[in-house]
């Protein structure tokens, strides 16, 4: 492997490997036999072939910001971490077709910047965008804050280049928006968490640059009011409503405490962060936003609101929202959940969680926020004041079982955008049908018969 990768391409010393062996939350840390840092798809192919010959399992890794421990080894078998971060070139931008071909190790921010430099816009945006990489984002089908009008990562992928379990390279890097020639193979690898192949590059959609944006932070008395306000904003702005984030007071306070200049402009039981944007320079989204807010305040749907008066203020709202996860981690962590329910059931879900916590875990602190326009809520349960996650450990599993079951009972999902990794396998067993699991196992066996690609992730028992 050293010969394939050249100097510095293979890390074997424990201190060099250590940063790659623990997940972002610091909950899982298992040794890898080495960390490989390839620079080309051909090198990835050679490494995968060597691993196949010697029966060594591979854990693909990007920015290692995943929240379900999918990018770090499991306890047990010998595993190589294959980190794609040195494959980080933009191979091509096509401003006629509005597409970009990016390598797997490019960060999301670098991709957004490359699009902006070409006068285009890449819409996927999330709190870890400075570190999360294209390969990881595709492999988790990441969502984030603008799924509402642009869709998640899957919706951006036109083509992929993938190294298969036997080392062959599948060149599926098409930019064609229409290509009905048999199975749409790229879809298999999107959201597969590295269990079916290693993504080395992707062709992604770009969009016209945004000409104008208007953002507001609104106070609402309840999740019902938040839903009403979302509906009003959506009715007024249509697909121009590009962001709708819900945060309970405690959640936004955590974000505000961990972002520079973060004092909350006003206090409310819950908040909505709304943004209307347009690529059309003749259109003024601020007028639409003001009309929505005026009506919401008059009708008592909103209790208070601040409109961002500058790009700096707009970015500050977003930074505060994005800092919630970081703030939560800095304040001791939480039992995290990433559920989705049908949009109309979001108030019921929030109320049910509060009732559950009050009844069964009254000393714990719910931290609820999320992409409510997609019905996606992060329902995190923090330890009681003065206690740590270690103190909460004996109740952790029961809390997760209860919250995931609540979401599923409302017709929702126990994992909306973070994937399964190592942490959500019990949910797969509890809530996926045996037919769905059989199909997944058949696909896994067809593409990776020796189970060397990210074993112990995504599919129970794999
Ligand atoms: C502060 C914070 C905020 C976040 N906010 C959001 C959010 O709003 N929405 C959201 O969806 N997620 C969010 N996440 C989760 C995380 O950022 C995403 O899951 C992201 O897509 C992971 O990208 P990564 O490069 O870090 O992948 P990694 O964590 O390195 O890997 C994730 C998975 O993909 C696999 N993988 C990585 N690269 C490849 C590859 N090239 N080929 C095949 N498999 C690969 C790994 O094996 C692993 O299973 C957040 C995380 C943090 C820390």
Short mmCIF file of C-alpha atoms and ligand atoms in Angstrom, two decimals:
data_model
loop_
_atom_site.label_atom_id
_atom_site.label_comp_id
_atom_site.label_asym_id
_atom_site.label_seq_id
_atom_site.Cartn_x
_atom_site.Cartn_y
_atom_site.Cartn_z
CA UNK A 1 0.00 0.00 0.00
CA UNK A 2 2.87 2.37 0.76
CA UNK A 3 4.19 1.76 -2.73
CA UNK A 4 0.79 2.58 -4.23
CA UNK A 5 0.23 5.71 -2.17
CA UNK A 6 3.73 7.19 -2.01
CA UNK A 7 5.28 9.12 0.84
CA UNK A 8 2.83 10.27 3.50
CA UNK A 9 -0.02 8.39 1.85
CA UNK A 10 -0.30 5.66 4.48
CA UNK A 11 -0.49 6.44 8.19
CA UNK A 12 0.32 3.56 10.50
CA UNK A 13 1.63 5.19 13.70
CA UNK A 14 -1.05 5.27 16.43
CA UNK A 15 -0.72 9.05 16.94
CA UNK A 16 -1.15 9.70 13.22
CA UNK A 17 -4.17 7.41 13.00
CA UNK A 18 -5.89 8.64 16.15
CA UNK A 19 -7.74 11.68 14.69
CA UNK A 20 -9.36 9.43 12.08
CA UNK A 21 -10.40 6.70 14.52
CA UNK A 22 -12.91 8.64 16.67
CA UNK A 23 -16.26 9.98 15.55
CA UNK A 24 -17.22 13.68 15.70
CA UNK A 25 -19.17 13.23 18.91
CA UNK A 26 -16.30 11.35 20.59
CA UNK A 27 -18.56 8.39 21.36
CA UNK A 28 -16.82 5.67 19.31
CA UNK A 29 -13.11 5.08 18.98
CA UNK A 30 -11.72 1.86 17.51
CA UNK A 31 -8.29 1.23 16.02
CA UNK A 32 -7.69 0.90 12.29
CA UNK A 33 -4.71 -1.04 10.94
CA UNK A 34 -3.80 2.08 8.92
CA UNK A 35 -5.23 5.20 7.30
CA UNK A 36 -4.85 5.40 3.50
CA UNK A 37 -4.88 8.85 1.85
CA UNK A 38 -5.18 8.27 -1.91
CA UNK A 39 -4.98 11.13 -4.41
CA UNK A 40 -6.54 9.46 -7.46
CA UNK A 41 -9.31 7.02 -8.32
CA UNK A 42 -6.63 4.66 -9.68
CA UNK A 43 -4.94 4.61 -6.27
CA UNK A 44 -8.30 3.95 -4.57
CA UNK A 45 -8.83 1.08 -6.98
CA UNK A 46 -5.38 -0.40 -6.22
CA UNK A 47 -5.95 -0.13 -2.47
CA UNK A 48 -9.38 -1.75 -2.68
CA UNK A 49 -7.94 -4.60 -4.78
CA UNK A 50 -5.20 -5.18 -2.20
CA UNK A 51 -7.76 -5.19 0.61
CA UNK A 52 -9.95 -7.65 -1.31
CA UNK A 53 -6.95 -9.96 -1.85
CA UNK A 54 -6.02 -9.89 1.83
CA UNK A 55 -9.53 -9.84 3.32
CA UNK A 56 -9.09 -6.44 4.97
CA UNK A 57 -12.27 -4.42 5.54
CA UNK A 58 -12.43 -0.78 4.45
CA UNK A 59 -14.04 2.16 6.24
CA UNK A 60 -14.48 5.04 3.77
CA UNK A 61 -14.12 8.44 5.40
CA UNK A 62 -14.62 12.04 4.34
CA UNK A 63 -14.75 14.91 6.82
CA UNK A 64 -15.75 12.53 9.65
CA UNK A 65 -18.56 14.88 10.67
CA UNK A 66 -21.22 12.17 10.40
CA UNK A 67 -23.39 11.90 13.51
CA UNK A 68 -24.00 8.13 13.52
CA UNK A 69 -20.40 6.82 13.66
CA UNK A 70 -20.51 5.54 10.08
CA UNK A 71 -17.01 6.74 9.17
CA UNK A 72 -15.05 5.10 11.99
CA UNK A 73 -14.19 1.43 12.52
CA UNK A 74 -16.37 -0.96 14.48
CA UNK A 75 -14.86 -3.02 17.28
CA UNK A 76 -13.46 -6.28 15.97
CA UNK A 77 -12.16 -7.07 12.51
CA UNK A 78 -9.08 -5.54 10.92
CA UNK A 79 -10.14 -2.37 9.11
CA UNK A 80 -8.39 0.17 6.94
CA UNK A 81 -9.68 3.75 6.99
CA UNK A 82 -9.75 5.00 3.41
CA UNK A 83 -9.88 8.77 3.71
CA UNK A 84 -10.70 10.60 0.47
CA UNK A 85 -9.73 14.08 1.66
CA UNK A 86 -6.68 14.35 -0.62
CA UNK A 87 -8.88 13.82 -3.67
CA UNK A 88 -10.22 17.36 -3.63
CA UNK A 89 -10.10 18.82 -7.12
CA UNK A 90 -12.85 20.48 -9.08
CA UNK A 91 -12.47 18.63 -12.37
CA UNK A 92 -14.87 20.67 -14.47
CA UNK A 93 -17.56 23.35 -14.33
CA UNK A 94 -20.03 23.59 -17.20
CA UNK A 95 -21.95 26.88 -17.07
CA UNK A 96 -24.07 25.91 -20.07
CA UNK A 97 -25.41 22.72 -18.52
CA UNK A 98 -25.03 24.15 -14.99
CA UNK A 99 -23.03 21.22 -13.65
CA UNK A 100 -19.83 20.68 -11.69
CA UNK A 101 -17.63 17.60 -11.48
CA UNK A 102 -16.02 17.49 -8.04
CA UNK A 103 -13.84 14.90 -6.38
CA UNK A 104 -15.03 13.16 -3.24
CA UNK A 105 -12.69 15.00 -0.87
CA UNK A 106 -13.74 18.55 -1.76
CA UNK A 107 -15.43 20.22 1.21
CA UNK A 108 -18.96 21.55 0.88
CA UNK A 109 -17.75 25.13 1.39
CA UNK A 110 -15.14 24.69 -1.34
CA UNK A 111 -17.86 23.41 -3.65
CA UNK A 112 -20.17 26.34 -2.80
CA UNK A 113 -17.28 28.77 -3.43
CA UNK A 114 -16.35 27.16 -6.75
CA UNK A 115 -19.97 27.47 -7.85
CA UNK A 116 -20.11 31.12 -6.74
CA UNK A 117 -16.89 31.95 -8.60
CA UNK A 118 -18.53 30.60 -11.74
CA UNK A 119 -21.61 32.77 -11.10
CA UNK A 120 -23.68 29.81 -9.97
CA UNK A 121 -25.16 28.50 -6.73
CA UNK A 122 -24.89 25.15 -4.95
CA UNK A 123 -27.75 24.91 -2.48
CA UNK A 124 -26.87 22.19 0.04
CA UNK A 125 -25.86 23.91 3.26
CA UNK A 126 -25.33 22.57 6.78
CA UNK A 127 -23.54 23.30 10.03
CA UNK A 128 -20.52 21.12 9.25
CA UNK A 129 -20.02 22.50 5.72
CA UNK A 130 -16.44 23.61 6.35
CA UNK A 131 -15.41 20.00 7.03
CA UNK A 132 -18.00 17.70 5.41
CA UNK A 133 -16.85 16.35 2.02
CA UNK A 134 -18.72 15.61 -1.18
CA UNK A 135 -18.24 11.83 -0.87
CA UNK A 136 -19.56 11.84 2.71
CA UNK A 137 -22.45 14.15 1.87
CA UNK A 138 -23.55 11.90 -0.99
CA UNK A 139 -23.03 8.73 1.03
CA UNK A 140 -25.30 10.05 3.79
CA UNK A 141 -27.70 11.76 1.36
CA UNK A 142 -27.22 14.83 3.54
CA UNK A 143 -30.07 17.27 3.88
CA UNK A 144 -29.44 20.50 5.75
CA UNK A 145 -31.18 23.81 5.52
CA UNK A 146 -32.37 24.23 1.94
CA UNK A 147 -33.96 20.86 1.17
CA UNK A 148 -37.26 22.71 1.19
CA UNK A 149 -36.85 24.04 -2.32
CA UNK A 150 -33.76 22.28 -3.71
CA UNK A 151 -33.98 18.75 -2.28
CA UNK A 152 -31.28 16.84 -0.44
CA UNK A 153 -27.93 15.67 -1.80
CA UNK A 154 -29.61 12.94 -3.86
CA UNK A 155 -31.44 15.58 -5.88
CA UNK A 156 -28.13 17.22 -6.82
CA UNK A 157 -26.37 14.08 -8.09
CA UNK A 158 -26.35 13.58 -11.86
CA UNK A 159 -23.49 11.10 -12.08
CA UNK A 160 -20.90 9.28 -10.00
CA UNK A 161 -17.50 7.67 -10.28
CA UNK A 162 -17.31 4.74 -7.88
CA UNK A 163 -14.67 2.16 -6.98
CA UNK A 164 -16.43 -1.17 -6.47
CA UNK A 165 -15.60 -3.81 -3.87
CA UNK A 166 -13.42 -5.76 -6.33
CA UNK A 167 -11.46 -2.64 -7.29
CA UNK A 168 -13.13 -1.97 -10.65
CA UNK A 169 -13.92 1.68 -11.37
CA UNK A 170 -17.49 2.39 -12.48
CA UNK A 171 -17.43 5.54 -14.59
CA UNK A 172 -20.97 6.83 -14.23
CA UNK A 173 -19.94 10.48 -14.35
CA UNK A 174 -22.67 11.54 -16.73
CA UNK A 175 -24.08 15.06 -16.65
CA UNK A 176 -27.25 14.04 -18.48
CA UNK A 177 -30.45 15.02 -16.68
CA UNK A 178 -32.25 12.40 -18.76
CA UNK A 179 -30.82 8.91 -19.23
CA UNK A 180 -33.25 6.00 -18.93
CA UNK A 181 -30.84 3.24 -19.90
CA UNK A 182 -31.61 0.51 -17.41
CA UNK A 183 -31.28 0.75 -13.64
CA UNK A 184 -30.21 4.14 -12.33
CA UNK A 185 -27.09 2.74 -10.66
CA UNK A 186 -25.93 5.98 -9.06
CA UNK A 187 -28.96 5.93 -6.77
CA UNK A 188 -27.64 2.76 -5.11
CA UNK A 189 -24.58 4.59 -3.82
CA UNK A 190 -26.38 7.73 -2.63
CA UNK A 191 -27.13 7.24 1.06
CA UNK A 192 -25.37 3.84 1.14
CA UNK A 193 -22.88 5.06 3.77
CA UNK A 194 -19.93 3.47 2.00
CA UNK A 195 -21.34 -0.05 2.22
CA UNK A 196 -21.67 -0.62 -1.55
CA UNK A 197 -18.75 1.23 -3.12
CA UNK A 198 -16.34 4.11 -2.69
CA UNK A 199 -17.37 7.34 -4.37
CA UNK A 200 -14.36 9.09 -5.88
CA UNK A 201 -16.09 11.88 -7.85
CA UNK A 202 -19.53 13.24 -8.62
CA UNK A 203 -21.25 15.34 -11.24
CA UNK A 204 -23.62 17.70 -9.43
CA UNK A 205 -26.29 20.21 -10.44
CA UNK A 206 -25.68 23.93 -10.12
CA UNK A 207 -28.34 26.64 -10.02
CA UNK A 208 -28.53 30.30 -11.03
CA UNK A 209 -26.84 32.61 -8.52
CA UNK A 210 -29.12 34.12 -5.88
CA UNK A 211 -29.81 37.79 -6.62
CA UNK A 212 -31.66 38.75 -3.43
CA UNK A 213 -32.52 37.28 -0.05
CA UNK A 214 -34.66 38.34 2.89
CA UNK A 215 -34.38 36.64 6.28
CA UNK A 216 -36.20 36.93 9.54
CA UNK A 217 -36.07 35.44 13.00
CA UNK A 218 -39.63 35.16 14.29
CA UNK A 219 -40.92 34.34 17.76
CA UNK A 220 -43.85 31.92 17.92
CA UNK A 221 -45.85 30.74 20.89
CA UNK A 222 -46.15 27.09 19.88
CA UNK A 223 -45.26 24.50 17.23
CA UNK A 224 -48.82 24.92 15.87
CA UNK A 225 -48.13 28.62 15.32
CA UNK A 226 -44.80 27.74 13.70
CA UNK A 227 -46.59 25.45 11.26
CA UNK A 228 -49.20 28.12 10.45
CA UNK A 229 -46.47 30.66 9.80
CA UNK A 230 -44.59 28.21 7.59
CA UNK A 231 -47.75 27.58 5.56
CA UNK A 232 -48.38 31.31 5.15
CA UNK A 233 -44.79 31.95 4.04
CA UNK A 234 -44.91 29.03 1.63
CA UNK A 235 -48.22 30.23 0.17
CA UNK A 236 -46.77 33.70 -0.37
CA UNK A 237 -43.30 32.76 -1.62
CA UNK A 238 -43.78 29.32 -3.16
CA UNK A 239 -40.45 27.66 -3.89
CA UNK A 240 -38.83 31.02 -3.07
CA UNK A 241 -39.14 30.04 0.60
CA UNK A 242 -35.73 28.42 0.79
CA UNK A 243 -35.24 28.03 4.52
CA UNK A 244 -37.53 27.30 7.46
CA UNK A 245 -35.81 26.28 10.68
CA UNK A 246 -37.59 25.67 13.98
CA UNK A 247 -35.84 26.13 17.32
CA UNK A 248 -37.21 25.95 20.83
CA UNK A 249 -35.98 28.66 23.16
CA UNK A 250 -33.36 26.46 24.88
CA UNK A 251 -31.98 25.30 21.53
CA UNK A 252 -31.49 28.80 20.13
CA UNK A 253 -29.98 29.91 23.44
CA UNK A 254 -27.38 27.12 23.10
CA UNK A 255 -26.51 28.37 19.61
CA UNK A 256 -26.39 32.00 20.73
CA UNK A 257 -24.05 31.12 23.59
CA UNK A 258 -21.60 29.53 21.17
CA UNK A 259 -21.44 32.05 18.38
CA UNK A 260 -19.65 35.41 18.45
CA UNK A 261 -21.98 38.34 19.25
CA UNK A 262 -24.79 35.90 19.87
CA UNK A 263 -27.28 37.54 22.26
CA UNK A 264 -30.89 36.66 21.37
CA UNK A 265 -32.77 39.70 20.00
CA UNK A 266 -35.89 38.76 21.98
CA UNK A 267 -37.16 35.83 23.98
CA UNK A 268 -39.93 33.54 22.76
CA UNK A 269 -41.02 29.96 23.52
CA UNK A 270 -39.95 28.96 20.01
CA UNK A 271 -38.47 30.57 16.93
CA UNK A 272 -38.69 30.18 13.18
CA UNK A 273 -35.84 31.28 10.96
CA UNK A 274 -37.31 32.01 7.54
CA UNK A 275 -35.56 32.99 4.35
CA UNK A 276 -37.02 33.91 0.98
CA UNK A 277 -34.57 34.09 -1.89
CA UNK A 278 -34.65 34.55 -5.64
CA UNK A 279 -32.31 34.44 -8.63
CA UNK A 280 -34.48 37.12 -10.24
CA UNK A 281 -32.96 40.59 -9.71
CA UNK A 282 -36.29 42.25 -10.58
CA UNK A 283 -38.00 40.58 -7.63
CA UNK A 284 -37.77 41.91 -4.05
CA UNK A 285 -38.21 39.06 -1.55
CA UNK A 286 -38.21 41.55 1.33
CA UNK A 287 -41.66 42.84 0.29
CA UNK A 288 -43.09 39.30 0.37
CA UNK A 289 -41.47 38.60 3.72
CA UNK A 290 -42.73 41.83 5.27
CA UNK A 291 -46.28 41.12 4.09
CA UNK A 292 -46.15 37.62 5.62
CA UNK A 293 -44.80 38.97 8.91
CA UNK A 294 -47.29 41.82 9.15
CA UNK A 295 -50.17 39.41 8.77
CA UNK A 296 -48.65 36.90 11.22
CA UNK A 297 -48.14 39.59 13.88
CA UNK A 298 -51.67 40.95 13.36
CA UNK A 299 -53.19 37.50 13.67
CA UNK A 300 -51.12 36.64 16.74
CA UNK A 301 -49.37 33.78 14.92
CA UNK A 302 -46.02 35.50 15.52
CA UNK A 303 -45.18 37.16 18.82
CA UNK A 304 -42.12 39.12 17.68
CA UNK A 305 -39.78 39.32 14.70
CA UNK A 306 -36.50 40.80 13.51
CA UNK A 307 -35.68 41.14 9.83
CA UNK A 308 -32.00 40.94 8.92
CA UNK A 309 -30.94 44.44 7.87
CA UNK A 310 -27.68 43.37 6.27
CA UNK A 311 -25.92 40.32 4.87
CA UNK A 312 -23.91 40.27 8.09
CA UNK A 313 -27.09 40.00 10.17
CA UNK A 314 -28.52 37.33 7.89
CA UNK A 315 -25.36 35.27 8.21
CA UNK A 316 -25.43 35.79 11.97
CA UNK A 317 -28.95 34.30 12.18
CA UNK A 318 -27.75 31.28 10.23
CA UNK A 319 -24.54 30.95 12.23
CA UNK A 320 -26.57 30.99 15.46
CA UNK A 321 -28.84 28.24 14.17
CA UNK A 322 -25.86 26.23 12.96
CA UNK A 323 -24.07 26.62 16.30
CA UNK A 324 -26.76 24.67 18.18
CA UNK A 325 -25.08 21.28 17.63
CA UNK A 326 -21.68 22.67 18.54
CA UNK A 327 -23.15 24.39 21.61
CA UNK A 328 -24.89 21.21 22.68
CA UNK A 329 -21.63 19.27 22.37
CA UNK A 330 -19.70 21.93 24.31
CA UNK A 331 -22.33 21.86 27.06
CA UNK A 332 -21.96 18.13 27.62
CA UNK A 333 -23.83 16.48 24.73
CA UNK A 334 -27.22 14.82 24.43
CA UNK A 335 -28.95 11.63 23.36
CA UNK A 336 -29.51 12.67 19.76
CA UNK A 337 -32.38 11.85 17.43
CA UNK A 338 -33.03 12.84 13.86
CA UNK A 339 -36.64 12.03 13.10
CA UNK A 340 -39.10 13.10 10.46
CA UNK A 341 -42.88 13.06 10.51
CA UNK A 342 -45.49 14.16 7.97
CA UNK A 343 -45.41 17.96 8.04
CA UNK A 344 -48.86 18.37 9.60
CA UNK A 345 -47.83 16.10 12.49
CA UNK A 346 -44.86 18.18 13.65
CA UNK A 347 -46.82 19.94 16.44
CA UNK A 348 -48.15 16.57 17.63
CA UNK A 349 -44.62 15.14 17.66
CA UNK A 350 -43.21 18.05 19.66
CA UNK A 351 -46.09 17.87 22.16
CA UNK A 352 -45.71 14.10 22.49
CA UNK A 353 -41.98 14.42 23.19
CA UNK A 354 -42.56 16.99 25.92
CA UNK A 355 -45.27 14.79 27.45
CA UNK A 356 -42.98 11.75 27.29
CA UNK A 357 -40.07 13.56 28.92
CA UNK A 358 -42.31 15.06 31.62
CA UNK A 359 -43.69 11.64 32.42
CA UNK A 360 -40.68 9.30 32.09
CA UNK A 361 -37.55 11.47 32.17
CA UNK A 362 -38.66 14.60 34.06
CA UNK A 363 -35.15 15.63 35.08
CA UNK A 364 -33.85 15.58 31.47
CA UNK A 365 -33.77 18.61 29.15
CA UNK A 366 -35.22 18.33 25.63
CA UNK A 367 -33.31 20.29 23.00
CA UNK A 368 -35.60 20.48 19.98
CA UNK A 369 -34.76 22.14 16.67
CA UNK A 370 -34.66 21.27 13.01
CA UNK A 371 -35.65 21.62 9.42
CA UNK A 372 -39.34 21.84 10.19
CA UNK A 373 -40.33 22.65 6.62
CA UNK A 374 -39.27 19.08 5.80
CA UNK A 375 -40.96 17.63 8.88
CA UNK A 376 -37.43 16.88 10.16
CA UNK A 377 -36.74 17.56 13.83
CA UNK A 378 -33.67 16.93 15.94
CA UNK A 379 -35.08 15.78 19.24
CA UNK A 380 -32.10 15.69 21.54
CA UNK A 381 -32.35 14.88 25.21
CA UNK A 382 -29.73 16.51 27.41
CA UNK A 383 -28.73 15.13 30.81
CA UNK A 384 -30.21 16.72 33.94
CA UNK A 385 -28.49 19.91 35.14
CA UNK A 386 -25.23 19.01 36.87
CA UNK A 387 -25.09 15.54 35.31
CA UNK A 388 -23.07 14.17 32.40
CA UNK A 389 -23.78 11.88 29.48
CA UNK A 390 -22.17 9.10 31.52
CA UNK A 391 -24.84 9.63 34.18
CA UNK A 392 -27.52 9.43 31.51
CA UNK A 393 -26.04 6.28 29.92
CA UNK A 394 -28.30 3.76 31.73
CA UNK A 395 -31.41 5.51 30.34
CA UNK A 396 -30.02 6.31 26.89
CA UNK A 397 -31.35 3.27 25.06
CA UNK A 398 -34.84 3.57 26.53
CA UNK A 399 -35.01 7.25 25.56
CA UNK A 400 -34.06 6.44 21.97
CA UNK A 401 -36.50 3.54 21.72
CA UNK A 402 -39.30 5.80 22.99
CA UNK A 403 -38.58 8.74 20.69
CA UNK A 404 -38.02 6.68 17.56
CA UNK A 405 -41.23 4.75 18.26
CA UNK A 406 -43.14 8.03 18.66
CA UNK A 407 -41.97 9.26 15.26
CA UNK A 408 -42.80 5.96 13.57
CA UNK A 409 -46.23 5.83 15.24
CA UNK A 410 -47.01 9.18 13.59
CA UNK A 411 -46.10 7.81 10.16
CA UNK A 412 -42.55 9.15 10.35
CA UNK A 413 -38.97 7.94 10.12
CA UNK A 414 -36.47 7.28 12.90
CA UNK A 415 -33.60 8.62 10.76
CA UNK A 416 -34.37 11.56 8.50
CA UNK A 417 -31.01 12.81 7.25
CA UNK A 418 -28.08 11.49 9.29
CA UNK A 419 -28.28 7.86 8.17
CA UNK A 420 -27.86 4.65 10.15
CA UNK A 421 -24.11 4.14 10.72
CA UNK A 422 -23.49 2.24 13.95
CA UNK A 423 -26.00 4.13 16.08
CA UNK A 424 -29.33 3.48 14.36
CA UNK A 425 -29.05 -0.26 13.70
CA UNK A 426 -31.54 -1.09 16.47
CA UNK A 427 -34.03 1.25 14.80
CA UNK A 428 -33.56 -0.61 11.51
CA UNK A 429 -34.39 -3.90 13.22
CA UNK A 430 -37.33 -2.46 15.09
CA UNK A 431 -38.94 -0.46 12.31
CA UNK A 432 -37.89 -1.68 8.85
CA UNK A 433 -39.95 -4.47 7.33
CA UNK A 434 -38.32 -7.85 6.78
CA UNK A 435 -38.95 -7.38 3.05
CA UNK A 436 -37.03 -4.09 3.01
CA UNK A 437 -34.16 -5.61 5.00
CA UNK A 438 -34.05 -8.67 2.71
CA UNK A 439 -33.81 -6.42 -0.34
CA UNK A 440 -31.01 -4.41 1.24
CA UNK A 441 -29.10 -7.58 2.14
CA UNK A 442 -29.48 -8.89 -1.43
CA UNK A 443 -28.10 -5.65 -2.87
CA UNK A 444 -25.26 -5.64 -0.36
CA UNK A 445 -24.38 -9.25 -1.18
CA UNK A 446 -24.45 -8.58 -4.93
CA UNK A 447 -22.08 -5.62 -4.70
CA UNK A 448 -19.90 -6.66 -1.78
CA UNK A 449 -20.11 -10.46 -1.35
CA UNK A 450 -17.18 -10.61 1.09
CA UNK A 451 -18.67 -7.81 3.24
CA UNK A 452 -15.48 -5.77 3.20
CA UNK A 453 -17.03 -2.35 2.60
CA UNK A 454 -17.86 -0.64 5.89
CA UNK A 455 -18.97 -3.78 7.76
CA UNK A 456 -21.24 -3.34 10.77
CA UNK A 457 -22.93 -0.24 9.36
CA UNK A 458 -26.37 0.49 7.86
CA UNK A 459 -27.77 -3.07 7.64
CA UNK A 460 -28.25 -5.04 10.87
CA UNK A 461 -26.04 -8.10 10.90
CA UNK A 462 -23.96 -7.05 7.87
C1 LIG B 1 -22.34 20.58 13.44
C2 LIG B 1 -22.95 19.57 12.50
C3 LIG B 1 -24.10 19.89 11.81
C4 LIG B 1 -24.66 18.97 10.92
N1 LIG B 1 -25.79 19.31 10.26
C5 LIG B 1 -26.33 18.44 9.39
C6 LIG B 1 -27.52 18.78 8.67
O1 LIG B 1 -28.09 19.84 8.85
N2 LIG B 1 -27.99 17.88 7.79
C7 LIG B 1 -27.39 16.66 7.57
O2 LIG B 1 -27.87 15.88 6.74
N3 LIG B 1 -26.27 16.31 8.25
C8 LIG B 1 -25.74 17.16 9.15
N4 LIG B 1 -24.62 16.81 9.84
C9 LIG B 1 -24.03 15.47 9.64
C10 LIG B 1 -22.86 15.42 8.65
O3 LIG B 1 -22.26 16.64 8.43
C11 LIG B 1 -23.31 14.84 7.33
O4 LIG B 1 -23.71 13.51 7.56
C12 LIG B 1 -22.25 14.84 6.23
O5 LIG B 1 -22.90 14.44 5.06
C13 LIG B 1 -21.07 13.93 6.46
O6 LIG B 1 -20.01 14.26 5.55
P1 LIG B 1 -18.52 13.81 5.88
O7 LIG B 1 -17.66 14.13 4.73
O8 LIG B 1 -18.10 14.35 7.18
O9 LIG B 1 -18.73 12.24 5.96
P2 LIG B 1 -18.13 11.20 6.99
O10 LIG B 1 -18.63 11.49 8.36
O11 LIG B 1 -16.67 11.09 6.82
O12 LIG B 1 -18.82 9.87 6.45
C14 LIG B 1 -20.21 9.70 6.51
C15 LIG B 1 -20.56 8.33 5.91
O13 LIG B 1 -20.25 8.31 4.53
C16 LIG B 1 -19.27 7.31 4.23
N5 LIG B 1 -18.36 7.92 3.26
C17 LIG B 1 -17.61 9.03 3.41
N6 LIG B 1 -16.97 9.32 2.26
C18 LIG B 1 -17.30 8.35 1.38
C19 LIG B 1 -16.96 8.08 0.03
N7 LIG B 1 -16.15 8.88 -0.65
N8 LIG B 1 -17.49 6.98 -0.57
C20 LIG B 1 -18.32 6.15 0.11
N9 LIG B 1 -18.67 6.36 1.39
C21 LIG B 1 -18.18 7.45 2.01
C22 LIG B 1 -18.63 6.97 5.56
O14 LIG B 1 -18.13 5.65 5.58
C23 LIG B 1 -19.79 7.17 6.52
O15 LIG B 1 -20.60 6.04 6.52
C24 LIG B 1 -24.05 17.71 10.74
C25 LIG B 1 -22.88 17.39 11.44
C26 LIG B 1 -22.34 18.31 12.32
C27 LIG B 1 -21.08 17.92 13.03
#
